[in-house]
XYZ file of C-alpha atoms in Angstrom:
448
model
C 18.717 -13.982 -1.740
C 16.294 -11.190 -2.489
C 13.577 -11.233 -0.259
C 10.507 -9.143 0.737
C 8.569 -9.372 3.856
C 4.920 -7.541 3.975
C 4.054 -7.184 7.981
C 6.586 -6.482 10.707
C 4.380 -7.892 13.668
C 6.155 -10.591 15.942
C 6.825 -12.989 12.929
C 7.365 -10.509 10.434
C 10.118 -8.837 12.569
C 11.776 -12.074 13.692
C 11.957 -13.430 10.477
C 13.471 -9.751 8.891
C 15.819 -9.733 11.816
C 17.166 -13.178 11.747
C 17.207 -13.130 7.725
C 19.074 -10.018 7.588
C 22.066 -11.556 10.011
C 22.211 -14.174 7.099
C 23.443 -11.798 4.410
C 20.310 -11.987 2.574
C 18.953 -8.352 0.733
C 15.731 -7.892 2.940
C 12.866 -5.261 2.113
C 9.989 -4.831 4.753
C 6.212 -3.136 4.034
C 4.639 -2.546 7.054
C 2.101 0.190 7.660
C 2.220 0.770 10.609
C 4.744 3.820 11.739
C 5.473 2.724 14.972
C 6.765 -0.133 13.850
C 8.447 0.952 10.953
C 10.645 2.823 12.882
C 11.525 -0.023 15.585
C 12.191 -1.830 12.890
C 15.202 0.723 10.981
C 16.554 1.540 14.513
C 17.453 -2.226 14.491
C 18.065 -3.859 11.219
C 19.930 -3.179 7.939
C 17.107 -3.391 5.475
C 14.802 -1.403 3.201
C 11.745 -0.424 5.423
C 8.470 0.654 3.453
C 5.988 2.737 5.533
C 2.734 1.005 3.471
C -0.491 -1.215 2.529
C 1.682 -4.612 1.478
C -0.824 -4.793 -1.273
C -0.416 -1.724 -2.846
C 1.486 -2.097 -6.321
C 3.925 1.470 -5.512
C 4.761 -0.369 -2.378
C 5.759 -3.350 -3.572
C 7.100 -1.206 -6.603
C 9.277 0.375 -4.329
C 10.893 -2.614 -3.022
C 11.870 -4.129 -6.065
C 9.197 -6.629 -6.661
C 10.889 -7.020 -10.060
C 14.356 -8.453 -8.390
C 12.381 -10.225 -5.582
C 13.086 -14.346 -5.201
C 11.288 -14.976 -2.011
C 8.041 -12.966 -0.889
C 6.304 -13.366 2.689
C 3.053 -12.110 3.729
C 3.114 -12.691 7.692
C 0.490 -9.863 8.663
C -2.230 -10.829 10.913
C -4.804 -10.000 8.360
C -5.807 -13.105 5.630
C -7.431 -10.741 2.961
C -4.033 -8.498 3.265
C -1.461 -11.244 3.007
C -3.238 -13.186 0.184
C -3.960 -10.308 -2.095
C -0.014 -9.238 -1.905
C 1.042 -12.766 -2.059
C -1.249 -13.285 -5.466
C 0.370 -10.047 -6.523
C 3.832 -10.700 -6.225
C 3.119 -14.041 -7.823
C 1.651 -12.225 -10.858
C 4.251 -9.975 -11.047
C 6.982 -12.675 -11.817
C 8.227 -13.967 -8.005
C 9.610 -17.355 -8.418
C 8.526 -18.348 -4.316
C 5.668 -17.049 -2.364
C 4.412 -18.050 0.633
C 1.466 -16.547 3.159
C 0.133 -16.961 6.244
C -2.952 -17.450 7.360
C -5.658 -17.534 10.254
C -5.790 -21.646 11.523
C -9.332 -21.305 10.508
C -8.920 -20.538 6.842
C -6.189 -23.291 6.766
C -8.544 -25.564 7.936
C -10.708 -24.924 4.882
C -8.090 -25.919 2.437
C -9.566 -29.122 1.570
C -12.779 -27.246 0.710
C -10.891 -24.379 -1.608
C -7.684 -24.752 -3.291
C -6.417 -21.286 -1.892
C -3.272 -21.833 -2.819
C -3.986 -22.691 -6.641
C -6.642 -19.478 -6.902
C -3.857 -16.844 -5.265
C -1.187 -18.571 -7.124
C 1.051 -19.446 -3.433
C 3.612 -21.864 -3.097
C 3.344 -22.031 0.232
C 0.603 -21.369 3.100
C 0.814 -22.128 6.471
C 0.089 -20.500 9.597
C 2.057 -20.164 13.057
C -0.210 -21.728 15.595
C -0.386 -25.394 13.158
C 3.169 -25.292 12.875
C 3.603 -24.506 16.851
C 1.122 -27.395 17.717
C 3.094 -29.981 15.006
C 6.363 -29.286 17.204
C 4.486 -29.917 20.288
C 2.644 -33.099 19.132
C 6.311 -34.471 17.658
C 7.563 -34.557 21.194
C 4.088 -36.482 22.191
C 3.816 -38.861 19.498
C 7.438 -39.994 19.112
C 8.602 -39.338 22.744
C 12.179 -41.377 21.519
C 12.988 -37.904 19.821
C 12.722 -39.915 16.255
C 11.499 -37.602 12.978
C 7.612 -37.113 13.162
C 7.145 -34.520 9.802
C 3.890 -33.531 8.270
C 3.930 -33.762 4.547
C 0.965 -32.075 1.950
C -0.794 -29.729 3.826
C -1.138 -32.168 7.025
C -2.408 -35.328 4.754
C 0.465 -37.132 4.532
C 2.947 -37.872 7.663
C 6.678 -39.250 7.922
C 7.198 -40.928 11.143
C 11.035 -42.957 12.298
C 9.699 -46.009 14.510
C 11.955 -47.706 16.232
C 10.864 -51.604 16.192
C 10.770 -53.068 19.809
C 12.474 -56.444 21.378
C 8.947 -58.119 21.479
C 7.489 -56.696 18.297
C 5.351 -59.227 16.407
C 6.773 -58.357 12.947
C 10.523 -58.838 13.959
C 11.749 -61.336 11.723
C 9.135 -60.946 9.002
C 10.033 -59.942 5.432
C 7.722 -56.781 4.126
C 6.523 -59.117 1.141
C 4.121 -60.731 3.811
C 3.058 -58.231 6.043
C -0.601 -56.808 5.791
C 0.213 -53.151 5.315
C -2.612 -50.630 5.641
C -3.569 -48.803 2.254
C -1.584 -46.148 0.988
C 1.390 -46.173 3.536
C 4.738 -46.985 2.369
C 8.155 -48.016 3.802
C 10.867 -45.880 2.769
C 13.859 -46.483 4.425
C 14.972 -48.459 7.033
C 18.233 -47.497 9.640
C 19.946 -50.563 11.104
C 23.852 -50.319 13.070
C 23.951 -46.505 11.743
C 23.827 -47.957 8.068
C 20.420 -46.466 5.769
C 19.083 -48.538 2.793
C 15.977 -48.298 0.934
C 14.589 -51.861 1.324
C 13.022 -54.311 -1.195
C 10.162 -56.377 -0.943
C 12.452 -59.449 0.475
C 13.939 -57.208 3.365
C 13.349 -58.869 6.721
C 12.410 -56.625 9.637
C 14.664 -56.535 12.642
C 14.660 -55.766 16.442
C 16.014 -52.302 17.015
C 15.462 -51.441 12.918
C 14.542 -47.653 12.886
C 12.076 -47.478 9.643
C 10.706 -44.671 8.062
C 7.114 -44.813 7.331
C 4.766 -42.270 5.322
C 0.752 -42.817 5.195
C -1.824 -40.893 6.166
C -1.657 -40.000 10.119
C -4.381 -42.273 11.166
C -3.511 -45.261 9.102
C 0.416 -44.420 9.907
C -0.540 -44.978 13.561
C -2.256 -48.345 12.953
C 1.313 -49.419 11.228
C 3.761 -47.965 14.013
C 1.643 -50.140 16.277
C 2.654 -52.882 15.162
C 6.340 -51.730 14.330
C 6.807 -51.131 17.891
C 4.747 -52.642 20.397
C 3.669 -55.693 18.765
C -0.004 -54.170 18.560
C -0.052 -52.717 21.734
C -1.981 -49.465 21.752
C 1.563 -47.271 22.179
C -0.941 -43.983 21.633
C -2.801 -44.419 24.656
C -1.031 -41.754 26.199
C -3.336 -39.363 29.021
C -2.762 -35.891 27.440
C -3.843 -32.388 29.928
C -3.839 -29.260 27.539
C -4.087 -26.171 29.327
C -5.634 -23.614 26.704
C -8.354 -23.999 24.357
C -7.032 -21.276 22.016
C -6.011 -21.727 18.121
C -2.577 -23.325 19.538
C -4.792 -25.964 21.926
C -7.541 -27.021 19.116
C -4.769 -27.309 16.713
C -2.626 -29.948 19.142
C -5.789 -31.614 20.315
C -7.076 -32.149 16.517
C -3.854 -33.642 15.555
C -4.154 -35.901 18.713
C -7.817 -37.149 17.908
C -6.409 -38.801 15.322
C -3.863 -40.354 16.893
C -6.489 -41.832 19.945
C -5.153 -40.312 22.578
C -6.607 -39.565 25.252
C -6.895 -35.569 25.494
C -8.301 -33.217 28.093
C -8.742 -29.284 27.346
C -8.589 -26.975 30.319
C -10.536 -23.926 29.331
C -12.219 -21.331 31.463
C -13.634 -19.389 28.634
C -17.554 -20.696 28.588
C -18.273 -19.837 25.014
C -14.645 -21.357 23.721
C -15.624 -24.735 25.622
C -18.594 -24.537 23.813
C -17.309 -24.327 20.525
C -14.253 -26.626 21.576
C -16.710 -29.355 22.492
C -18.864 -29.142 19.049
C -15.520 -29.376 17.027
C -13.508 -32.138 18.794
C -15.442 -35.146 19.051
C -12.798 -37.333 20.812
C -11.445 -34.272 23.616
C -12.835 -33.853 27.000
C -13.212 -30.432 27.166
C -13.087 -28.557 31.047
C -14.293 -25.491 31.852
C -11.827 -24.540 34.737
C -8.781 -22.522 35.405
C -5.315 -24.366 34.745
C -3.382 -22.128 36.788
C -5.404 -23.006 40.208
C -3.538 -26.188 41.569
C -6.896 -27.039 43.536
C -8.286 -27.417 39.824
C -5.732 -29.584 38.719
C -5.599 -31.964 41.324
C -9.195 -32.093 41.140
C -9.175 -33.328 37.827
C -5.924 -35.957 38.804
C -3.571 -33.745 36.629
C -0.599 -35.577 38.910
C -1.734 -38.865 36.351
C -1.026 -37.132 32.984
C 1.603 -37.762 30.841
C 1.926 -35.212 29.271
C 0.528 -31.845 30.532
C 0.702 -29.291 27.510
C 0.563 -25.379 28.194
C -0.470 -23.444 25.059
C -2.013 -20.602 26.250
C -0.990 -16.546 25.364
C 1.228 -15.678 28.321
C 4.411 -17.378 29.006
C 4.493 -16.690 32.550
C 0.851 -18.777 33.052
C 2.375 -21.460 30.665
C 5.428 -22.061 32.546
C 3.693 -21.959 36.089
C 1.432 -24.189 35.278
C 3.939 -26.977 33.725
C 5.497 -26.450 37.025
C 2.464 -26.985 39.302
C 1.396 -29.945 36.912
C 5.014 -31.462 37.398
C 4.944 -31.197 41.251
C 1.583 -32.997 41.593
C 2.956 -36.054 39.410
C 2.705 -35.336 35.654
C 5.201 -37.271 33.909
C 6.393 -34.743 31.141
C 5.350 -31.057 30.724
C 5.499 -29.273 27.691
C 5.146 -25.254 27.231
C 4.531 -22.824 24.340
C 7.178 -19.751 25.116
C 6.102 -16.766 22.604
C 9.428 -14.877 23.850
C 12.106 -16.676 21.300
C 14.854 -15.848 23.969
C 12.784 -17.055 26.870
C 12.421 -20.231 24.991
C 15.834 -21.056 24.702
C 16.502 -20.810 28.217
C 13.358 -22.808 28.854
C 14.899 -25.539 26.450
C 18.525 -25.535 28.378
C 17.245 -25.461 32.101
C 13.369 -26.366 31.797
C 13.984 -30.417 32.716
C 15.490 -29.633 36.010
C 11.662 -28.927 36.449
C 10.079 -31.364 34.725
C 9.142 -29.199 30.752
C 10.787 -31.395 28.429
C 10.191 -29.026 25.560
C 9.534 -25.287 25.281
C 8.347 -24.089 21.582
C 8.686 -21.014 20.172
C 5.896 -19.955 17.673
C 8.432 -17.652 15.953
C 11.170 -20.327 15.508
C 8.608 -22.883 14.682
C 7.791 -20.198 11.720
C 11.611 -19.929 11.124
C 12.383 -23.049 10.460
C 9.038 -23.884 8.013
C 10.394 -21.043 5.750
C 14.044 -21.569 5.688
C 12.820 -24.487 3.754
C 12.419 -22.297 1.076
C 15.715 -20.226 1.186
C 16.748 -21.455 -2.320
C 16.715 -20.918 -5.909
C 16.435 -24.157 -6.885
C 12.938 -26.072 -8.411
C 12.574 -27.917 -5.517
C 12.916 -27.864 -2.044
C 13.997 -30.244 0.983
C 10.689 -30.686 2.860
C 12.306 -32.923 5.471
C 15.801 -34.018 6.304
C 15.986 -37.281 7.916
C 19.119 -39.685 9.244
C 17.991 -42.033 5.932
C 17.862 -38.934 3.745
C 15.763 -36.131 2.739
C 12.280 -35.909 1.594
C 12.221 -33.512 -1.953
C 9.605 -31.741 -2.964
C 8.847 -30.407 -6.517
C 6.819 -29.970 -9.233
C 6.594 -32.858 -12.317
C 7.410 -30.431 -15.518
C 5.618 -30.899 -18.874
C 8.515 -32.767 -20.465
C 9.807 -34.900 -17.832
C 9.964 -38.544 -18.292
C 7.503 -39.508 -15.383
C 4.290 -36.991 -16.639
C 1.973 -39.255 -18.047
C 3.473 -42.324 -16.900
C 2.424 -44.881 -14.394
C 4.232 -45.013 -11.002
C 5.795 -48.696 -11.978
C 6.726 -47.449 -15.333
C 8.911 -44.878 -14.125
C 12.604 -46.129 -13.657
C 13.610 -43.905 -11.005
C 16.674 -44.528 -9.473
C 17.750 -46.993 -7.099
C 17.551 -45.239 -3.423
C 14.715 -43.572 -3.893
C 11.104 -43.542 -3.270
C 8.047 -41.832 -3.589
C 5.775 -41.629 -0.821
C 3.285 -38.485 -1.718
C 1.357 -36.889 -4.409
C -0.938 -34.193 -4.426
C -3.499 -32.740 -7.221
C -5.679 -29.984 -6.690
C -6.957 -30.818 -3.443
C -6.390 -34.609 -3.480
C -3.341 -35.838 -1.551
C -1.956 -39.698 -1.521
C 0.776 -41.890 -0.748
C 0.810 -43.259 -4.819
C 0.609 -46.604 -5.793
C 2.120 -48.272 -8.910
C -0.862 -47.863 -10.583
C -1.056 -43.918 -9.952
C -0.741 -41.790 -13.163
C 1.590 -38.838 -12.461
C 0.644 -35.571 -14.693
C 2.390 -32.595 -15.119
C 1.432 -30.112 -13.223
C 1.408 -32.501 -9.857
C 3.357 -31.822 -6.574
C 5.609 -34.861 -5.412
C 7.379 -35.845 -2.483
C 10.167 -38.335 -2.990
C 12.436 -39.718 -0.134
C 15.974 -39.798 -1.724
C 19.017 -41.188 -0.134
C 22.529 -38.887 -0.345
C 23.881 -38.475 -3.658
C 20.335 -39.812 -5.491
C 18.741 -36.434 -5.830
C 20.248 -35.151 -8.783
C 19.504 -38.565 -10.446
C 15.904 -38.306 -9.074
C 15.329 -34.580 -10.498
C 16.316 -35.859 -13.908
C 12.768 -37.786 -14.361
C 10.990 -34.782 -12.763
C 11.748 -31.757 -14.363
């Protein structure tokens, strides 16, 4: 695959370095020379000493022949103008990143509609979804975020003492706009009908919006029994911090920020409503037991410097927290976090860079479409409904999509649902279908 990647920064070069072992044609703009050079001495690929939003540069690396175009500088204004460039100039997949702040205001501007971007994400968000995945779902079932962080997949695993064991899904009281996709039962995956009867040890696969999904795997699991109750210690009130403890919020945990930047707690404490915020230094263990750290159960480290991250998982886990989880920035210090780190109590170690990786490699293809999430009961498509399909301007009901699969989200402008039956699709609209193996081709047929 042609591909061209404007910045060569931490992510930039990660990305052009792993890429490039893949056999795919990279080209790299960065202007910085320092860099640039780094970057030839170790990789086979074109390397551009220049602005990535000037038109020679991206001239220059064959904009014309280009398939997939990053923008993964640290600047916004540079990494949406090239992005809206390339788009204009014919490539078929762009995708930029951005500050967590501007992502935040997506629901407020369509920036991905006005610069024309398929994609738009940005590193600490994606860091603090892998981080929340091993807090919410501690059974190491699929947690995925779906339409820009409006729509979630969760795998629940229903319990020995659940109340809705036994009960068909005609007469359960589900909450608005979450769905039942698929349900797992003796390593067997089905898409079940209305007359399917819910069974003890049944993984299901459930999409709704996060806070209403979390009112539904309560009573999946624990036979409503508040399973989210769970004492959280974050150490780090940084981008990666208030992006974990905003996902939290809405899952009612119970989350504690260790901070000991005064002007950060300020703002963390105007913008979380549901966090305790702490204006003290994580890596003193006098502060931590002061606070009764030892009762945590999970103690999160998120701040910029591995070494302070790792330390501090380890003084949390000798004082009695139950499970520690780090951010490693070093890629190669995270996997030998991942292999040895339980020995010492850090159950997970993420790795902003391969947290980026693996959000992008989504997009490694030519195809319409792309696999948003791969589950055990299938994988979750995205695509676009094209003007002549047989679904645009149809109800949901009407549509006679094929047996196997389901869809479970829809998003317009800035407006993103689980449909109902009632929901007219238009062309134009983004859709996320969960399709079971050997459905998808059948499934694209009424899309595009």
């Amino acid at each position: 695959m042609n591909i061209i990647i404007v910045g060569a920064g931490e992510i930039g070069r990660h990305l052009a370095t792993e890429l490039s072992r893949e056999a795919h044609s990279i080209a790299v703009i960065e202007r910085n020379p320092r860099l640039v050079a780094e970057l030839e001495a170790s990789i086979d690929a074109k390397v551009i000493c220049a602005d990535g939003s000037s038109v020679q540069a991206l001239a220059q690396a064959n904009i014309g022949e280009c398939e997939l175009f990053l923008a993964l500088t640290s600047e916004n204004t540079v990494n949406l103008m090239s992005a809206s460039m390339a788009k204009a100039m014919g490539v078929a997949k762009v995708i930029g990143r951005v500050h967590p702040g501007l992502q935040r205001e997506e629901w407020l501007f369509d920036f991905r509609g006005h610069f024309g971007l398929d994609h738009m994400f940005s590193s600490e968000r994606l860091t603090a979804i892998e981080l929340a995945k091993s807090i919410r779902n501690p059974e190491s079932l699929a947690v995925e975020e779906l339409a820009r962080g409006k729509i979630e997949v969760q795998q629940v695993r229903i319990s020995q003492d659940s109340e809705v064991a036994g009960e068909s899904l005609r007469t359960m009281k589900w909450p608005e706009r979450t769905r039942v996709a698929a349900i797992t039962r003796e390593g067997e995956s089905f898409v079940p009908d209305a007359e399917t009867t819910l069974t003890a040890g049944d993984i299901v696969t459930i999409f709704g919006e996060p806070r209403r999904l979390g009112t539904l795997a309560e009573r999946l699991q624990k036979g409503g029994r508040n399973r989210d109750s769970h004492r959280i210690v974050i150490f780090g009130g940084g981008e990666y911090g208030f992006a974990l403890a905003q996902m939290l919020e809405s899952w009612d945990c119970r989350v504690r920020i260790f901070e000991k930047d005064v002007k950060l707690c300020q703002m963390l404490t105007e913008r979380l409503s549901e966090t305790t915020v702490i204006n003290a230094d994580a890596t003193v263990v006098a502060e931590l037991e002061e606070e009764q750290v030892g009762e945590a159960d999970f103690f999160v480290a998120t701040s910029d410097s591995d070494e302070d991250n790792v330390m501090t998982c380890l003084q949390a886990h000798n004082i009695g927290a139950k499970n520690c989880l780090t951010i490693i920035h070093r890629a190669d210090y995270a996997h030998a976090i991942s292999a040895s780190g339980r020995h010492f109590g850090i159950v997970a170690a993420v790795s902003p860079r391969e947290a980026t990786r693996g959000d992008i490699e989504r997009f490694l293809t030519t195809e319409p479409y792309h696999v948003a999430a791969r589950l055990s009961a299938g994988e979750v498509i995205e695509t676009e409904i094209a003007t002549e399909s047989k679904a645009a301007g149809n109800k949901v009901a009407e549509v006679a999509w094929p047996a196997g699969c389901v869809l479970v989200g829809l998003v317009r402008g800035l407006q993103a649902i689980v449909p109902g039956p009632d929901d007219v699709l238009h062309a134009g609209d983004r859709i996320f279908a969960m399709v079971g193996p050997k459905v998808r081709k059948k499934f694209l047929k009424f899309v595009l």
